[in-house]
CSV table of C-alpha atoms in Angstrom, one decimal:
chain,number,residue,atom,x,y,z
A,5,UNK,CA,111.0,99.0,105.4
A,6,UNK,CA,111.4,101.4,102.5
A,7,UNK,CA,108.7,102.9,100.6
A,8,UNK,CA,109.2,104.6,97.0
A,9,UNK,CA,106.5,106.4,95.2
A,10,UNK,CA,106.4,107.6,91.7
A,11,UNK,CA,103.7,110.4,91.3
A,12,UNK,CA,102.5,113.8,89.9
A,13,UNK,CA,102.0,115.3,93.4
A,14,UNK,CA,104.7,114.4,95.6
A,15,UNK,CA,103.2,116.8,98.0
A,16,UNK,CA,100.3,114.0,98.5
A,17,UNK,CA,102.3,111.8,100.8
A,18,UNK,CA,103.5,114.8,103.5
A,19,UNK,CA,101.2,113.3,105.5
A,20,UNK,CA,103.1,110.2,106.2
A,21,UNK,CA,105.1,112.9,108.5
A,22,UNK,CA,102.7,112.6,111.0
A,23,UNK,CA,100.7,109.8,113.5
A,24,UNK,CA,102.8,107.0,114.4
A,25,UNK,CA,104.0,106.6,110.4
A,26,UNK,CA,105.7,109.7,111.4
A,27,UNK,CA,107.1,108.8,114.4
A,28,UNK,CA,108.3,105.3,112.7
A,29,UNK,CA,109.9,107.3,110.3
A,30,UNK,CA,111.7,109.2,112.8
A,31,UNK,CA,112.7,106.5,114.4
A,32,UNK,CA,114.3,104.8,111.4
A,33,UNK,CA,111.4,102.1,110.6
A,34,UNK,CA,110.2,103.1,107.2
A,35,UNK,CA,112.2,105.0,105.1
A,36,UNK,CA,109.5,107.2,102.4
A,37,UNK,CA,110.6,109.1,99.2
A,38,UNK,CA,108.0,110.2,97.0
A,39,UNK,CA,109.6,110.8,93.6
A,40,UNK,CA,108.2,113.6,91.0
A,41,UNK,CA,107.7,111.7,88.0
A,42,UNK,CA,107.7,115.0,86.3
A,43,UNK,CA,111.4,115.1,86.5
A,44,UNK,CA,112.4,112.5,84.5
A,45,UNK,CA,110.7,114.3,81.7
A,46,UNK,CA,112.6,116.5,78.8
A,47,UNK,CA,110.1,119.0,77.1
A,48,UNK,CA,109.5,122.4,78.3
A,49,UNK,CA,106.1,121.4,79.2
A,50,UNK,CA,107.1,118.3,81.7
A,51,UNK,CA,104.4,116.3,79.8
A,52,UNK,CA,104.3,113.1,80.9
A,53,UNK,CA,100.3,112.1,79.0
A,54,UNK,CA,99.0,111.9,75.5
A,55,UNK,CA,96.2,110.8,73.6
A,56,UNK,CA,95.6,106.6,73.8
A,57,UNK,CA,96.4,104.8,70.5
A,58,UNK,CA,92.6,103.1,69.0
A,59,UNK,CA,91.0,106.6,69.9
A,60,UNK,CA,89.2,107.2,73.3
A,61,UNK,CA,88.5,109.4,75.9
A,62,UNK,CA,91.1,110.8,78.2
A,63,UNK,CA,94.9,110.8,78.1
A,64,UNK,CA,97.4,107.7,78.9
A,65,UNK,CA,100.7,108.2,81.0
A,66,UNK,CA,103.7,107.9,78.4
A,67,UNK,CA,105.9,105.1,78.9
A,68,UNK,CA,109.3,107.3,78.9
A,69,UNK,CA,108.8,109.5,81.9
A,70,UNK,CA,107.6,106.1,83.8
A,71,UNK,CA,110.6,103.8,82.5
A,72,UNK,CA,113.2,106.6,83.4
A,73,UNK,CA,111.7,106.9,87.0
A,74,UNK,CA,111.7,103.1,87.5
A,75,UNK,CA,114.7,102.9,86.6
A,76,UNK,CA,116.4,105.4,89.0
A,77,UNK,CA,113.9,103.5,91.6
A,78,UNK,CA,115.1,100.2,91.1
A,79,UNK,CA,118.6,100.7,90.3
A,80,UNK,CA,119.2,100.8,94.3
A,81,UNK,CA,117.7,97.3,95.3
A,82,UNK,CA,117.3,93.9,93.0
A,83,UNK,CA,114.0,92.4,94.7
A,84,UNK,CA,111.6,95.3,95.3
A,85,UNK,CA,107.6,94.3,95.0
A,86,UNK,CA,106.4,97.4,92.4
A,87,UNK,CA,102.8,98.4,93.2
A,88,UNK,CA,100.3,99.9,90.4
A,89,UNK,CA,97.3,100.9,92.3
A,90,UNK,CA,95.0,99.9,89.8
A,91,UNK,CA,90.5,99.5,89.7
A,92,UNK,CA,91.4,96.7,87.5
A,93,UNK,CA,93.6,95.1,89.8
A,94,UNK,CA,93.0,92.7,92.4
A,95,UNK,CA,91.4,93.9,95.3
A,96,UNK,CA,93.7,95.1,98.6
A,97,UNK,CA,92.8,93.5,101.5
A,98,UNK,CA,94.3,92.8,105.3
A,99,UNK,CA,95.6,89.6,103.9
A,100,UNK,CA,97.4,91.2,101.3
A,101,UNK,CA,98.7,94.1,104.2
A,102,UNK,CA,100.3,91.5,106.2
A,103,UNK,CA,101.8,89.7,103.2
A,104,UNK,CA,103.5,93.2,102.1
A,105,UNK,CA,104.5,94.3,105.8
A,106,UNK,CA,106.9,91.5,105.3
A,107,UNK,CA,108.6,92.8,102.4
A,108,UNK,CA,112.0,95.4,102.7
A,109,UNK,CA,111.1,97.3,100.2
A,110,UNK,CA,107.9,98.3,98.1
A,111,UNK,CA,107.6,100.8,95.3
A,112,UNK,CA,104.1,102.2,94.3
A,113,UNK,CA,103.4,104.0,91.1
A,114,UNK,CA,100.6,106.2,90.9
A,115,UNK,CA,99.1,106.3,87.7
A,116,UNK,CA,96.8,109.4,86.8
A,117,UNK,CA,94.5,110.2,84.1
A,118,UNK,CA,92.9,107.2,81.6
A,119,UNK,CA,96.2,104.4,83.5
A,120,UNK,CA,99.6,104.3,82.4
A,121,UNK,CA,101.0,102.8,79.4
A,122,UNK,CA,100.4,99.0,79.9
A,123,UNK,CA,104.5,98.3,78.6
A,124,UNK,CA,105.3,99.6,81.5
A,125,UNK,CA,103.9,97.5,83.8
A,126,UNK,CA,105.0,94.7,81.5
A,127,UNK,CA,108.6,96.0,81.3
A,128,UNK,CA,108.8,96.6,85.3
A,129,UNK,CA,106.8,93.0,85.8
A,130,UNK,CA,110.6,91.4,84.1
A,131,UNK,CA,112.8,92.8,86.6
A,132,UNK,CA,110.9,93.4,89.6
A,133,UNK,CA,107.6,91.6,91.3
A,134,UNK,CA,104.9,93.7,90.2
A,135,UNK,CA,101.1,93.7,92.0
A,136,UNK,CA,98.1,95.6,90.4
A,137,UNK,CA,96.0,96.3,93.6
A,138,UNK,CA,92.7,98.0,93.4
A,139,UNK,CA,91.4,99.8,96.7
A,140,UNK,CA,87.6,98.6,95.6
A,141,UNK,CA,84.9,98.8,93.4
A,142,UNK,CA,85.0,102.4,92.2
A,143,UNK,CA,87.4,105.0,90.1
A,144,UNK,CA,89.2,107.5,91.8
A,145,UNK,CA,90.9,110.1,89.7
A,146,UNK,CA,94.5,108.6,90.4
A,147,UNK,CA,96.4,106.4,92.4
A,148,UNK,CA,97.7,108.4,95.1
A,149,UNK,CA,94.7,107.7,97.2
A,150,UNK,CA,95.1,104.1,97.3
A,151,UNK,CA,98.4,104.5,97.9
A,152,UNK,CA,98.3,106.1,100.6
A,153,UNK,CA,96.1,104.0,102.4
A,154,UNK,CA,97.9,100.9,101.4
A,155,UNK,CA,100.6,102.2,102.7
A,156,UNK,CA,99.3,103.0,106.1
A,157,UNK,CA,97.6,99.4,106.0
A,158,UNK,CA,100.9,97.8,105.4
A,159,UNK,CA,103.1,100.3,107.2
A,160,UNK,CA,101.1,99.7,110.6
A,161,UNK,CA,101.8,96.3,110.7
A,162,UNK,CA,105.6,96.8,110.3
A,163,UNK,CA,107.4,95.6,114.2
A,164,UNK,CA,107.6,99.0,116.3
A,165,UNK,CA,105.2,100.5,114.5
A,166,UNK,CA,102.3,100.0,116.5
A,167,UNK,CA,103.4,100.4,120.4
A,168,UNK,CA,101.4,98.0,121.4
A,169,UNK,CA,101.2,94.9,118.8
A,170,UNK,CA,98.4,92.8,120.5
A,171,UNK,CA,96.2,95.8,119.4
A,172,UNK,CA,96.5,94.2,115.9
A,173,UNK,CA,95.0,91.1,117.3
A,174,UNK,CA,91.3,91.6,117.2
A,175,UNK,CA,91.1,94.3,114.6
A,176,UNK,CA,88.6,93.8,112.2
A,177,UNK,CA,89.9,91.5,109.2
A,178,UNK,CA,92.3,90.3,111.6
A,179,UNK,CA,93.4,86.4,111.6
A,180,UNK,CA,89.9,85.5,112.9
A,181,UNK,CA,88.2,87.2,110.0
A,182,UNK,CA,85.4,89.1,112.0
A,183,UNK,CA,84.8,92.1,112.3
A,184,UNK,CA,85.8,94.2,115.5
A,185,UNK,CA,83.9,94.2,118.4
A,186,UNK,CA,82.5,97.9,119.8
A,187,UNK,CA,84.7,99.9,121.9
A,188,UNK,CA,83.8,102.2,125.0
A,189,UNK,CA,85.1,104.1,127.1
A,190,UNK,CA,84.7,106.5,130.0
A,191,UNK,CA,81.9,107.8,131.5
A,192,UNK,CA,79.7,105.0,132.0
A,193,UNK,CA,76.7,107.0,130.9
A,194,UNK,CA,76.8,109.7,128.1
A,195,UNK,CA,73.5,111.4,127.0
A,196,UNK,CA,71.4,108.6,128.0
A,197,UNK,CA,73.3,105.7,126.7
A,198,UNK,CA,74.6,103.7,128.8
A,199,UNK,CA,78.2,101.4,128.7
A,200,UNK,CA,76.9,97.6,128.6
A,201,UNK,CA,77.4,96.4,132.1
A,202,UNK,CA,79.6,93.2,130.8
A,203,UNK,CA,82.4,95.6,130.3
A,204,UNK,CA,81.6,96.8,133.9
A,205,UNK,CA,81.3,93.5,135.8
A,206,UNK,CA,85.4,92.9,136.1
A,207,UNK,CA,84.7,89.2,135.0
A,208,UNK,CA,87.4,89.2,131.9
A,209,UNK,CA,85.8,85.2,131.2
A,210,UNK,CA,82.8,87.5,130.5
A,211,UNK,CA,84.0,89.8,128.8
A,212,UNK,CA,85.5,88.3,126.1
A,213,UNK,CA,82.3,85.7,125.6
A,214,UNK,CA,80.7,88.9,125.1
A,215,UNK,CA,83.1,90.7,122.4
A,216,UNK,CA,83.3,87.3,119.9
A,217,UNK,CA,79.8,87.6,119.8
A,218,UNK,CA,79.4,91.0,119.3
A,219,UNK,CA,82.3,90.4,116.5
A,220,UNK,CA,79.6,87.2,114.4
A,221,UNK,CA,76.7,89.7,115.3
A,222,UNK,CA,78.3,92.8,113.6
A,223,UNK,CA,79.8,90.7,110.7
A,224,UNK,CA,76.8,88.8,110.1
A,225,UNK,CA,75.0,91.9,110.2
A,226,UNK,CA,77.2,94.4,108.2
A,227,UNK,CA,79.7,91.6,106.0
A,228,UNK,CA,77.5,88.5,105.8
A,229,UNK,CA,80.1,87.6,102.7
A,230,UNK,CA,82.7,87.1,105.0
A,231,UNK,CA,81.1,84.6,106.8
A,232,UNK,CA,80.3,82.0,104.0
A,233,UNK,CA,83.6,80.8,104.3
């Protein structure tokens, strides 16, 4: 898979060189470039914000900058899916993960500031699949968060990735829709709590009666919504 990013910090996303995104990258899995959208400016200044038209607070990303970036982006492949990390977008989820892990290539621009000029996510949206993903219900001060952790949503689900894929199976928000089930491990006993003895007993039947319904306890406890289904 390849992974382009258009941002204002393309220092944000050295982190990808490390965990097992790093090692996938190593090993020829993802491919990462985080473009500065900076350089596709032509002022002294590198501006790439100004005031919104119909008055407001805060600045709005510039179209130029953004349309010059895209371009060099998407000049290199004709069926990318362009990603606009967005709180007004639809909300990410593990569905939505999956659906992307499947793609070859995916470009996210990282919108700072008040959002970027809405032509440009109209312009993009006639030559490339565009999604406007939000990471939740709150504002964070730019997109490169959310990108990031999309990323590493999708990215992990990528074949090779993960080294041992039936880890994915029983994740929480996996296929089943539960939450996960509690994880322990050794020693038995730690500061007076003590493993439960089902994970002791050996009887696997057991076992995993245990863990589905410690998966509907948790979710019915902590996501009820995802239950009403």
């Amino acid at each position: 898979m390849r992974i382009d990013i258009v941002t204002i910090f393309p220092g944000f996303f050295d982190v990808l060189d490390v965990s097992l995104l790093g090692k996938a990258r190593l090993q020829g899995l993802l491919q990462v470039r985080a473009h500065d959208l900076r350089d596709y400016t032509h002022d002294r200044h590198r501006t790439v914000d100004d005031t919104p038209y119909g008055g407001g607070a805060g600045m709005v990303m510039r179209p130029e900058p953004w349309g010059e970036a895209l371009d060099d982006v998407l000049a290199e492949d004709g069926d990318p899916v362009v990603i606009f990390p967005s709180p007004a977008g639809e909300r990410f989820s593990q569905p939505i993960a999956a659906e992307l892990a499947q793609e070859g290539h995916l470009v996210f621009a990282c919108g700072r500031y008040e959002g970027i000029d809405q032509r440009v996510v109209e312009h993009t949206a006639q030559r490339a699949r565009v999604r406007e993903l939000s990471l939740g219900d709150y504002v964070l001060n730019g997109g490169e968060v959310a990108a990031l952790a999309m990323i590493e949503a999708i990215a992990r689900l990528v074949p090779g990735v993960i080294g041992n894929p039936a880890s994915l199976d029983e994740e929480s928000h996996s296929e089943l829709g539960l939450l996960e089930y509690p994880s322990y491990t050794k020693p038995a006993a730690w500061r007076g709590l003590e493993v439960p003895d089902v994970l002791l007993s050996g009887n696997h039947g057991a076992i995993a009666r245990w863990r589905r319904a410690q998966q509907e306890e948790r979710t019915r406890r902590v996501r009820p919504d995802l239950l009403q289904d």
